[in-house]
CSV table of C-alpha atoms in Angstrom, one decimal:
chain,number,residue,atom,x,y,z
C,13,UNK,CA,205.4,110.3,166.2
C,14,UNK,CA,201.7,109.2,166.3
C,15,UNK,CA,202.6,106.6,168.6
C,16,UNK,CA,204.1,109.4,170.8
C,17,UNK,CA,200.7,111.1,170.6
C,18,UNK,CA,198.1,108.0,171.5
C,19,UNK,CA,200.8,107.6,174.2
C,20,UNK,CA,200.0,110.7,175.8
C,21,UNK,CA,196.1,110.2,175.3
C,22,UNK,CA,196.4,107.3,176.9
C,23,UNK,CA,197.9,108.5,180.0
C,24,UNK,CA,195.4,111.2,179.8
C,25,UNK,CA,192.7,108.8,181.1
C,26,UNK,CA,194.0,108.5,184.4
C,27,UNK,CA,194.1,112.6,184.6
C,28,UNK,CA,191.6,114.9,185.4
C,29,UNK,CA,190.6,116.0,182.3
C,30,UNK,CA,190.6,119.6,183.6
C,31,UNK,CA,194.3,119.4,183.3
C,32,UNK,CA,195.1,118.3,180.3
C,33,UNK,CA,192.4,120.4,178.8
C,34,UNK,CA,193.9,123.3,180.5
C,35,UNK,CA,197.5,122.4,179.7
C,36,UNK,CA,197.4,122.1,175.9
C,37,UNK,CA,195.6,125.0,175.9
C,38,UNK,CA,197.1,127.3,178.8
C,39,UNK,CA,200.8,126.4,177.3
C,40,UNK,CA,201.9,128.5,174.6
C,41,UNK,CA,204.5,127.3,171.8
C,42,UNK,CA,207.3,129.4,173.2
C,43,UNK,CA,207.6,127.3,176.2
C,44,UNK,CA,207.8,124.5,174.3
C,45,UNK,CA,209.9,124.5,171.1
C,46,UNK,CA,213.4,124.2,170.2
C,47,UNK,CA,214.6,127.8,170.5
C,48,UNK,CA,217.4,129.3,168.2
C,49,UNK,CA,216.8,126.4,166.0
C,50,UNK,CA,220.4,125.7,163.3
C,51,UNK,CA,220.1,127.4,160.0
C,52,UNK,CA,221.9,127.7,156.2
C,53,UNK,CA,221.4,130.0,153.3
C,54,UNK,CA,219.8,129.4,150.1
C,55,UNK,CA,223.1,129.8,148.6
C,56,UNK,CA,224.4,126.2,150.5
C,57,UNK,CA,224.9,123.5,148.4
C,58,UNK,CA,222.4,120.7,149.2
C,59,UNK,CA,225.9,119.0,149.9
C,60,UNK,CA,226.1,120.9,152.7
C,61,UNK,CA,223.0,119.7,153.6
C,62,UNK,CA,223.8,116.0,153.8
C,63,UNK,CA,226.5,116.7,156.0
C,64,UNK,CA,224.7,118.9,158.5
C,65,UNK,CA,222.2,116.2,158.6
C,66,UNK,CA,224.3,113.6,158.6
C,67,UNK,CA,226.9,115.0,161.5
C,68,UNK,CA,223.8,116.8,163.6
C,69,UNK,CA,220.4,114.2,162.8
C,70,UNK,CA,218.9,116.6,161.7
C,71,UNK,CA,215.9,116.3,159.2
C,72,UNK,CA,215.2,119.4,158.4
C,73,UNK,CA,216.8,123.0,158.4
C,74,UNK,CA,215.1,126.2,158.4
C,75,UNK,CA,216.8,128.8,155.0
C,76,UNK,CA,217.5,132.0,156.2
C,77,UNK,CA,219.1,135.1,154.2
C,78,UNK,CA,220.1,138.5,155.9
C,79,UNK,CA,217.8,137.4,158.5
C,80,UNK,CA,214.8,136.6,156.8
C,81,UNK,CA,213.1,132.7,156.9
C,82,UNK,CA,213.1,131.9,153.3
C,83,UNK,CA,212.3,128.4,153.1
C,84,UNK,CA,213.0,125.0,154.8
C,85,UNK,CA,215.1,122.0,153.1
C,86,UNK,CA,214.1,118.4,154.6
C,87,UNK,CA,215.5,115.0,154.3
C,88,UNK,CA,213.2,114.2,150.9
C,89,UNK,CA,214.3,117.4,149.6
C,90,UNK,CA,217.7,115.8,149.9
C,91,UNK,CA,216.7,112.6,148.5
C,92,UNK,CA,215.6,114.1,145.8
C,93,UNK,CA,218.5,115.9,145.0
C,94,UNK,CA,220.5,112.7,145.5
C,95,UNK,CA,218.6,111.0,143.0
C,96,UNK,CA,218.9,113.7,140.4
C,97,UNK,CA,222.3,113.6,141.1
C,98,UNK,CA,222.7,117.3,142.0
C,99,UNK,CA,224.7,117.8,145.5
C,100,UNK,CA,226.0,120.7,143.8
C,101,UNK,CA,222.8,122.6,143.2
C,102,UNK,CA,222.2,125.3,145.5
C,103,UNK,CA,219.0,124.5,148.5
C,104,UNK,CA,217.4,127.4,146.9
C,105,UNK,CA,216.6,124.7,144.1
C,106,UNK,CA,215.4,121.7,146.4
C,107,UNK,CA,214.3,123.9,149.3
C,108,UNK,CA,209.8,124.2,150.0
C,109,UNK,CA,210.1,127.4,149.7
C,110,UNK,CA,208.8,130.4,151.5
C,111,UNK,CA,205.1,130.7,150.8
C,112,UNK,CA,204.3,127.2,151.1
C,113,UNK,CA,205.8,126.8,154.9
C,114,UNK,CA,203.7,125.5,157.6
C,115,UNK,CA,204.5,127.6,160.6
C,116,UNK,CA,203.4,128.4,164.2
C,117,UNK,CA,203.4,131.8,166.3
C,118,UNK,CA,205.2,131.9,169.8
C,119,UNK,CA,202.2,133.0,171.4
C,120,UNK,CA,199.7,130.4,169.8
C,121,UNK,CA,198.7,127.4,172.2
C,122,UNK,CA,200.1,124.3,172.1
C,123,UNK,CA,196.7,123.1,171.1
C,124,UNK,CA,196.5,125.0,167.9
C,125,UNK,CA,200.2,124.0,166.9
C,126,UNK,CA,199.8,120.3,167.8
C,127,UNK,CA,196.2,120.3,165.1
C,128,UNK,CA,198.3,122.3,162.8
C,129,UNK,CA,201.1,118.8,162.7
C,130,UNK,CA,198.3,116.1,162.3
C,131,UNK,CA,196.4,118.0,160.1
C,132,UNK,CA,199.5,118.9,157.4
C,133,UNK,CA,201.7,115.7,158.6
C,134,UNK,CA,204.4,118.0,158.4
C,135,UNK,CA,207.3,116.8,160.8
C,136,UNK,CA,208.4,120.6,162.1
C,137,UNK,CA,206.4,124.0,162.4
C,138,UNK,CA,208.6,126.6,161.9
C,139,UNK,CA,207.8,129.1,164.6
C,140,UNK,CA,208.2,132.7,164.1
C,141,UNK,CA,207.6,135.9,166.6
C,142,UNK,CA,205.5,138.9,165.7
C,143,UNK,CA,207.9,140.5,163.3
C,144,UNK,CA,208.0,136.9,161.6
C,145,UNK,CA,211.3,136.1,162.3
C,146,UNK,CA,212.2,132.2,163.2
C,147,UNK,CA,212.9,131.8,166.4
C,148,UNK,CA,212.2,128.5,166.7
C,149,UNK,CA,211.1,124.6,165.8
C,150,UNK,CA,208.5,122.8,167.0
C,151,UNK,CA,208.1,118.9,166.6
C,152,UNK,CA,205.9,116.6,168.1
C,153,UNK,CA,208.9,115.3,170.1
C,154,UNK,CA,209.1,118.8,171.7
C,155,UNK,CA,205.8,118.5,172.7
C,156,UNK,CA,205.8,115.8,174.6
C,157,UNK,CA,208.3,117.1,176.4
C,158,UNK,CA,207.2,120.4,177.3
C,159,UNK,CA,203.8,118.7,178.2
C,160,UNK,CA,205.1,115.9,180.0
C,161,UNK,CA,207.2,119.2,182.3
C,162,UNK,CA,204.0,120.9,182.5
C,163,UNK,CA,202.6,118.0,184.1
C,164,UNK,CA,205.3,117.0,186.5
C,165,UNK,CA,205.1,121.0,187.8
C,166,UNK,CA,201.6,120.9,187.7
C,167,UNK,CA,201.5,117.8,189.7
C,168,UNK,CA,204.5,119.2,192.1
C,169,UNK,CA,202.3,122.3,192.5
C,170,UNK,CA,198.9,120.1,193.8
C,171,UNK,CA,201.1,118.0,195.8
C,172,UNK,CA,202.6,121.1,197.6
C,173,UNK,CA,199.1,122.5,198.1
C,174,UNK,CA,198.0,119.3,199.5
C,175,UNK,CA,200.9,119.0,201.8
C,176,UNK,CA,199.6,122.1,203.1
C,177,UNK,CA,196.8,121.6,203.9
C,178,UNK,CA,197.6,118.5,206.0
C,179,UNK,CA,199.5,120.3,208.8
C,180,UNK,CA,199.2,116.8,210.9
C,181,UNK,CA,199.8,114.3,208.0
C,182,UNK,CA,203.4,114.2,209.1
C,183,UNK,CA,202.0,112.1,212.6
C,184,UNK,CA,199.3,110.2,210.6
C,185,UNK,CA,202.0,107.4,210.1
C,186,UNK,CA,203.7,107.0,213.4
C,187,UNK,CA,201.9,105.1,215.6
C,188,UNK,CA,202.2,105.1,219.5
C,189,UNK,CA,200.2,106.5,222.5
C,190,UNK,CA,201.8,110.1,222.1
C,191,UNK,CA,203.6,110.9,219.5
C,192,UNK,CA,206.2,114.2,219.5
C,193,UNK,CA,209.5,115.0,217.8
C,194,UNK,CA,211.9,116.7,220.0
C,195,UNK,CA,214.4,119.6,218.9
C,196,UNK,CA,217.7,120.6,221.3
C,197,UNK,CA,219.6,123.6,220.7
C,198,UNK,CA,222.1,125.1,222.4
C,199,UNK,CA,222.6,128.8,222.3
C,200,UNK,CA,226.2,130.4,223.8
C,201,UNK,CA,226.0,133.8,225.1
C,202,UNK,CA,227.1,136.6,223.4
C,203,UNK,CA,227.3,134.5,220.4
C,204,UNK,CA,225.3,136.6,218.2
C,205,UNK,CA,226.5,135.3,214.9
C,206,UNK,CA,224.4,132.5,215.4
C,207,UNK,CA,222.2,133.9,216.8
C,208,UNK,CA,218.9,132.8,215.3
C,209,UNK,CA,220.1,129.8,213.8
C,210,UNK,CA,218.2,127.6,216.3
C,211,UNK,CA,214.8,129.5,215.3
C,212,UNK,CA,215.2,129.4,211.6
C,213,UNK,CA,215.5,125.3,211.8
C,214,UNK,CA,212.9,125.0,214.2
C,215,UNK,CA,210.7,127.0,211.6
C,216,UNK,CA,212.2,124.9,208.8
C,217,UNK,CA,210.9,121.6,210.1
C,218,UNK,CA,207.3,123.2,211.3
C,219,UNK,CA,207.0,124.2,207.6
C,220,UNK,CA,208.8,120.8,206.4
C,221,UNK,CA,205.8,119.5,208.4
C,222,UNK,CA,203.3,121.2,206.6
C,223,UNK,CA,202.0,123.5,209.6
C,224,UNK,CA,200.6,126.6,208.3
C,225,UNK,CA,203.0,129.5,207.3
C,226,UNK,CA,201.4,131.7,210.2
C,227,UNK,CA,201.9,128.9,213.1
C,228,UNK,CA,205.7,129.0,212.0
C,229,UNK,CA,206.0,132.4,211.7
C,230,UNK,CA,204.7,133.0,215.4
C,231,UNK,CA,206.9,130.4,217.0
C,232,UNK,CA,209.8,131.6,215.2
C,233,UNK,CA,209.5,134.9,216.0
C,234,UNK,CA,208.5,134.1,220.1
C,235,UNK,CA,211.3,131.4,219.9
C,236,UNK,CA,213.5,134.1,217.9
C,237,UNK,CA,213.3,136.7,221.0
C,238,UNK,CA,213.7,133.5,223.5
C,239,UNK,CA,217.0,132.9,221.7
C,240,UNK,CA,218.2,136.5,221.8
C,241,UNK,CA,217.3,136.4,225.5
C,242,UNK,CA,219.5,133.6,225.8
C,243,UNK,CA,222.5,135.3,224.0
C,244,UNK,CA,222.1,138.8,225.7
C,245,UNK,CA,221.1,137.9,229.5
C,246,UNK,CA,222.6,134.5,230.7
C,247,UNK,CA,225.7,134.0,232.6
C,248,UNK,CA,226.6,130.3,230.4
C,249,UNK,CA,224.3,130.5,227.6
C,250,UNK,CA,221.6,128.1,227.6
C,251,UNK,CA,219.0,125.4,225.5
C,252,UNK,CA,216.3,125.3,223.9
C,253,UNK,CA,214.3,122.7,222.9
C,254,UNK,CA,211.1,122.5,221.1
C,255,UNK,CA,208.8,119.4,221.3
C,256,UNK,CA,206.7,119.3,218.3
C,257,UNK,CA,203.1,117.3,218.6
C,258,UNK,CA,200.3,117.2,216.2
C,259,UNK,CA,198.2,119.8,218.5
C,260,UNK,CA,200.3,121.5,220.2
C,261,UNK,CA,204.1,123.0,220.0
C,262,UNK,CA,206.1,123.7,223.3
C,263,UNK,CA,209.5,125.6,223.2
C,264,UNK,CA,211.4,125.8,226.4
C,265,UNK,CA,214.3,128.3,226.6
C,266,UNK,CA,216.4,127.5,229.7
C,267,UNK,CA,219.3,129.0,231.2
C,268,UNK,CA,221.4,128.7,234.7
C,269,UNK,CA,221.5,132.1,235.7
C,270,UNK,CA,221.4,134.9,236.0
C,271,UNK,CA,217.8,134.4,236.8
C,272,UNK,CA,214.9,137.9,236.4
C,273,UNK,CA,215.2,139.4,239.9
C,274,UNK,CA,211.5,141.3,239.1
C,275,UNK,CA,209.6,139.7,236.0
C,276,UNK,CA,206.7,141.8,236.6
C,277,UNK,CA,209.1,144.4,235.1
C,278,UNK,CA,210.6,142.2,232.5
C,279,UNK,CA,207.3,141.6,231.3
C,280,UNK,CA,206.4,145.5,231.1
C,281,UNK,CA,207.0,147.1,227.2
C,282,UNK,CA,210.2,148.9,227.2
C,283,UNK,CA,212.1,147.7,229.9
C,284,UNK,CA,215.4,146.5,229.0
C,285,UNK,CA,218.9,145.7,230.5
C,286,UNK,CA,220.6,144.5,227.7
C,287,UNK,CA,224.3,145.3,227.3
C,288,UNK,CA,225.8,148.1,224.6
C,289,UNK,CA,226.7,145.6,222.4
C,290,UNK,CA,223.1,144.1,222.6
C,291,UNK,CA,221.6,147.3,221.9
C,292,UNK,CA,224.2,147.6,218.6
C,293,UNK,CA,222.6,144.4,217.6
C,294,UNK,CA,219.4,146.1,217.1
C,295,UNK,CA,217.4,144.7,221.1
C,296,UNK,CA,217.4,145.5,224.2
C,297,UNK,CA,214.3,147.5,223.1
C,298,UNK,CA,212.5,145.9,225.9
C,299,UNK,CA,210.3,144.4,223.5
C,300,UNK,CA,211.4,140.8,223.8
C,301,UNK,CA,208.6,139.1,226.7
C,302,UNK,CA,205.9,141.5,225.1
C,303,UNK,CA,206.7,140.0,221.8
C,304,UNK,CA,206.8,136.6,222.4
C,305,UNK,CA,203.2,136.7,225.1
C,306,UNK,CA,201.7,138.0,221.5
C,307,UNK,CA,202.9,135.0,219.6
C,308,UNK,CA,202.1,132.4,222.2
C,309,UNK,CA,199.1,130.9,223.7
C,310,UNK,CA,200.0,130.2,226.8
C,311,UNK,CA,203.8,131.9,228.3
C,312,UNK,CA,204.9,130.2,231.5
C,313,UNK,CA,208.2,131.8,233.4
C,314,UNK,CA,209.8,130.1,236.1
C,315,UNK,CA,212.6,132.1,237.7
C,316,UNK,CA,215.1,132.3,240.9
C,317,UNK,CA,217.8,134.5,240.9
C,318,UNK,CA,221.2,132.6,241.0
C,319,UNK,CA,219.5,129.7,240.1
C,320,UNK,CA,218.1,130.2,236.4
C,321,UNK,CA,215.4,131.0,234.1
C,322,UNK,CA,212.9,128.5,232.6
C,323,UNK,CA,210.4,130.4,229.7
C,324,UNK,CA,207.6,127.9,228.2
C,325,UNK,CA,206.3,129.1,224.9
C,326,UNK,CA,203.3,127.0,223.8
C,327,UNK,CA,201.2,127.1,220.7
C,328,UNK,CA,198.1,125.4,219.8
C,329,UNK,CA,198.2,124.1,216.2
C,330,UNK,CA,195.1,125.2,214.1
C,331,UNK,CA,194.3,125.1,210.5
C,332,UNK,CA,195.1,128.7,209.3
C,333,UNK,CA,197.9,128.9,212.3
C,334,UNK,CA,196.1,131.7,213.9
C,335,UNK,CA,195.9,132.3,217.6
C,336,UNK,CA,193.3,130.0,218.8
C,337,UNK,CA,191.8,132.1,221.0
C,338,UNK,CA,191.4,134.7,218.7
R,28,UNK,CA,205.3,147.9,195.0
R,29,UNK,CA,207.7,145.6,193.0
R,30,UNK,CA,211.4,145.2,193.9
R,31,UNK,CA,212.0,147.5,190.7
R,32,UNK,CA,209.2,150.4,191.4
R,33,UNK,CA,211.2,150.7,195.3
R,34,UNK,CA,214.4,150.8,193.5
R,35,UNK,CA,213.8,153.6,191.2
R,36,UNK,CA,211.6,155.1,193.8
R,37,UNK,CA,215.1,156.0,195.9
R,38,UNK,CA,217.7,155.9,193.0
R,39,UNK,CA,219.1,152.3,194.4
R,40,UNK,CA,220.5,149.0,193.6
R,41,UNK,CA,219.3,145.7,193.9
R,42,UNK,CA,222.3,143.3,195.9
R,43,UNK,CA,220.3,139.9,195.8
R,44,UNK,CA,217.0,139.1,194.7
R,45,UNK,CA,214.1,137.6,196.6
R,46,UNK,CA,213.4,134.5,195.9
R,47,UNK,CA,209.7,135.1,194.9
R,48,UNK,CA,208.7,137.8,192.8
R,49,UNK,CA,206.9,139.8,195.2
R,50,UNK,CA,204.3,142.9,195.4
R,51,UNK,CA,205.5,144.7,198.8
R,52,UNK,CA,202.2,145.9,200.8
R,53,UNK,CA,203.8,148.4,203.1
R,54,UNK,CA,207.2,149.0,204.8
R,55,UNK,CA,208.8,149.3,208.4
R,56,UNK,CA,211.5,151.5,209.1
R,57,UNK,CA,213.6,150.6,211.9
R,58,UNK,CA,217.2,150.2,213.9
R,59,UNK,CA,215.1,147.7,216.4
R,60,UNK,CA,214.9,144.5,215.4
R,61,UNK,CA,213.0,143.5,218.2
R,62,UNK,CA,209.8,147.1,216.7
R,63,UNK,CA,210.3,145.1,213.7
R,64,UNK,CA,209.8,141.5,215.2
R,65,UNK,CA,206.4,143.3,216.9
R,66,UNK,CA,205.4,144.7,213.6
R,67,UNK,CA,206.2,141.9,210.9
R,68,UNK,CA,204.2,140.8,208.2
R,69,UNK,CA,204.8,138.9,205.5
R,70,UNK,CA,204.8,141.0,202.4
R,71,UNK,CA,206.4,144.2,204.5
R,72,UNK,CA,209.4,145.8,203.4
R,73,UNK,CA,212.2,145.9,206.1
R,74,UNK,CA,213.9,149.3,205.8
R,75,UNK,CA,217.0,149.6,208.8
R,76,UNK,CA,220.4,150.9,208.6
R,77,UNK,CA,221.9,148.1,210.7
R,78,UNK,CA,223.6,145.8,208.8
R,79,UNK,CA,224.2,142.6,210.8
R,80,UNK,CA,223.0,138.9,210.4
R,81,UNK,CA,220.4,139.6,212.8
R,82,UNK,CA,218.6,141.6,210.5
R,83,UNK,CA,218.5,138.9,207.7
R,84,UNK,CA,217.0,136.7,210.6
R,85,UNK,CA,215.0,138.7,211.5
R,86,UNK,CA,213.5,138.8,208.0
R,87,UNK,CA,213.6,135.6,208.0
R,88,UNK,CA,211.6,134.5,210.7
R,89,UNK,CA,208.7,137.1,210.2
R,90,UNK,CA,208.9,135.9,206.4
R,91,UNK,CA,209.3,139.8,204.9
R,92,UNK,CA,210.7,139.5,201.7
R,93,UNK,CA,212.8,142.0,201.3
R,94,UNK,CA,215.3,144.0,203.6
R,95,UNK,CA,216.5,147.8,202.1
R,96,UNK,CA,219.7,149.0,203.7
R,97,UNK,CA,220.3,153.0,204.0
R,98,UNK,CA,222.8,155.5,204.3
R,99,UNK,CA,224.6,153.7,201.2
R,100,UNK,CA,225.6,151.0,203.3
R,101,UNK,CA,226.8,147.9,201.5
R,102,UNK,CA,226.6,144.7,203.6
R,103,UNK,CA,229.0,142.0,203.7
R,104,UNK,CA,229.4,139.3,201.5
R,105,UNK,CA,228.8,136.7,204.1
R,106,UNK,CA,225.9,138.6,204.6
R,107,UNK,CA,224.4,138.6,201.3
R,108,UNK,CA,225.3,135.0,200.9
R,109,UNK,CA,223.2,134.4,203.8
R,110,UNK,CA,220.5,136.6,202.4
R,111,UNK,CA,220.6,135.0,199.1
R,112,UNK,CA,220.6,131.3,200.3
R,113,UNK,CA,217.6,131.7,202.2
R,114,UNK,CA,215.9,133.9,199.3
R,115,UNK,CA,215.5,137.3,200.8
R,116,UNK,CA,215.9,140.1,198.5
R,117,UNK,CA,218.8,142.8,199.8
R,118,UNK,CA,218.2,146.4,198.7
R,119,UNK,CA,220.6,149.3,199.4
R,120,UNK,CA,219.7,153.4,198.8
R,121,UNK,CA,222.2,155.9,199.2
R,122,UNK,CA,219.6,158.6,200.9
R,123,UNK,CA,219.5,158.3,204.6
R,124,UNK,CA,216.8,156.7,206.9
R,125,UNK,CA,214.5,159.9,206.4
R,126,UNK,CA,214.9,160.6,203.0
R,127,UNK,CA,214.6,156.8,202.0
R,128,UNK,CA,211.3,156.7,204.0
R,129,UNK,CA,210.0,160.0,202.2
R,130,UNK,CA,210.8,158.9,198.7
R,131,UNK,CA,208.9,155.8,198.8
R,132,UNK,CA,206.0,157.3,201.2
R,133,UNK,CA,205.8,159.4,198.2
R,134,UNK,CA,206.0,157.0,195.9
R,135,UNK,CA,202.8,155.6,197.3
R,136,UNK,CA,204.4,152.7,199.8
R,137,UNK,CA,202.0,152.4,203.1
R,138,UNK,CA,202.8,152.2,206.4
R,139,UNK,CA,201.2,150.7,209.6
R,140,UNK,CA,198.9,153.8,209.9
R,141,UNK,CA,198.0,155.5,213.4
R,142,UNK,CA,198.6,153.3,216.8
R,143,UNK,CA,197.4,153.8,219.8
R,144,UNK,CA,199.9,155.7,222.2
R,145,UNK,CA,201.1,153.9,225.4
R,146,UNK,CA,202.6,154.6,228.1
R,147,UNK,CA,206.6,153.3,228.3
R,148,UNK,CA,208.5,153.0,231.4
């Protein structure tokens, strides 16, 4: 158990000390212990006791009566009992009983309950909430565990912050003159079931990436509306395809007709000539090219009627994913 | 405003829970997805009596948390699966639009404020 202990303060070398310090302190014993921990009466026999032991290694067992934590029986109570010959004496005999028990509260730290084991060089606390019922054990095994889980999420936690913070770490490793990952959909019309699907895995990978929740957001939601465009107003449906670079995002949403006869008008808040079943959707608010010129930084439209519609959505990567312009 | 404080604000029920435990800021009633596309924040509650997948996307792709459903109106299970798998809480309250909208208003829940008026064609 020691050994368990020097283990851990040996690893804590190569920590910041910060986060151990704050971990044994910051971590209360309820996260930590064995909850519901197996009990017997006083009235057992401290035969019944060798065989719990025996069957479940355990080596030692809290005594409860009606409820109440009377005492604890542990593997040298046992011994002893064996060497007096008495198997068939009640725990109540062999047990430490109540007012010598070394115990812990749910709510102490870790800290205080791991002090509390060197200093009595007791194996278990018996832990106990704030009507003093056991509602738990606490070993030094335990311990290491919970710590060793604190760590790993405390570690997962800087990672993920780091991760963030790199939005162009992704690229760092790939080497060539110009680097970009490319994305194709393609998006049916009137296929509104799906509709979206494209958008929430191009926002996926942005994230995956590590580009700021606010760039992703924006380029879903532009790429979102350039999807529903493609659903509600083309003849054959159409693609879209986002190229992802370490500066800059472009998503193209193209489509073979029917092509915008006036996008002046198209372009103009609240004018719309999406179908019924469009509107039943919830669009054809006219909203959709006034939407996405907010999201963007730059919106390019190419159009010919019965030829097709081209609509170039481009973002600059910054930081905090805010508009760069603004 | 917790997911608990909105529903006991309108007598509801919770269908899925979000996958973060988060304080709502303010809320956005609509039947447009594309008002609530212009309007999104993360942290806004989504209030809208249409249940179809493009709500939940919609949610999704602004990152609101939580979507409330009125009128009563139960979504489908495909729906909720959906909901639940990308970890957007699904609310539903048996008062309509207007009355859902009051309760919480009163209940202290903000709003966008006053926007400028403009012209529409």
């Amino acid at each position: 158990m020691t050994q368990q202990f020097s283990l851990f303060a040996r690893m804590g070398k190569d920590l910041p000390t910060s986060v151990l310090h704050e971990l044994t302190f910051e971590l209360k014993v309820l996260r930590v212990m064995t909850p519901e921990p197996y009990t017997l009466s006083s009235q057992h026999l401290m035969d019944d006791v060798k065989t719990i032991m025996r069957e479940r290694r355990f080596s030692g067992i809290p005594i409860v009566d009606d409820g109440e934590l009377v005492g604890i029986v542990s593997v040298q109570d046992l011994m002893r009992a064996f060497e007096e010959q008495a198997l068939d004496a009640p725990v109540k005999r062999y047990m430490t009983s109540k007012e010598h028990l070394i115990t812990a509260m749910v709510d102490e730290p870790v800290f205080e309950a791991l002090k509390r084991l060197e200093q009595t060089r007791v194996g278990r606390l018996l832990v106990l909430d704030g009507d003093h019922r056991l509602v738990g054990m606490l070993t030094k095994g335990d311990i290491m565990v919970g710590l060793l889980r604190a760590l790993e999420e405390a570690f997962n936690k800087e990672e993920e912050q780091r991760r963030q913070q790199q939005p162009r770490r992704f690229f760092e490793s790939l080497v060539s003159d110009e680097t970009s990952l490319l994305m194709r959909y393609r998006v049916r019309v009137n296929d509104f079931a799906s509709g979206g699907k494209a958008s929430a895995q191009i926002k996926q990978a942005l994230l995956q990436m590590g580009a700021a929740p606010q760039l992703a957001r924006r380029v879903a939601i532009a790429t979102y509306e350039a999807e529903i465009n493609l659903i509600i107003h083309t003849t054959d449906g159409g693609y879209l395809v986002a190229e992802i670079r370490p500066e800059r995002i472009t998503v193209v949403a193209h489509d073979t007709g029917p092509g915008i006869p006036n996008v002046e008008l198209a372009r103009r808040a609240g004018y719309s000539t999406a179908s019924p079943l469009a509107r039943e959707m919830g669009f054809g608010a006219g909203m959709g090219l006034v939407n996405i010129d907010r999201c963007t930084d730059e919106l390019n439209i190419w159009t010919a009627v019965g030829v097709g519609t081209r609509v170039e959505m481009v973002f600059i990567v910054t930081e905090d994913g805010v508009k760069a312009g603004k | 405003m917790k997911v608990d404080e909105i529903v006991k604000a309108i007598d509801g029920e919770i269908l899925t829970l979000p996958a973060i435990d988060v304080d709502v800021d303010r809320a956005f009633a609509a039947d447009l997805m594309s008002d609530i596309l212009v309007f999104a924040q993360p942290k806004m509650l989504m209030i809208t009596g249409l249940t179809n997948p493009q709500t939940i996307r919609t949610a999704e792709m602004s990152d609101m948390p939580v979507i409330l459903f009125v009128r009563g109106k139960r979504p489908s299970e495909t729906l909720l699966e959906m909901a639940e798998e990308i970890g957007i809480g699904i609310l539903v309250s048996p008062y309509t639009m207007y009355e859902t909208c009051g309760l919480l208003y009163q209940a202290g829940m903000p709003g966008m404020g006053k926007l400028p008026i403009v012209q529409q064609n």
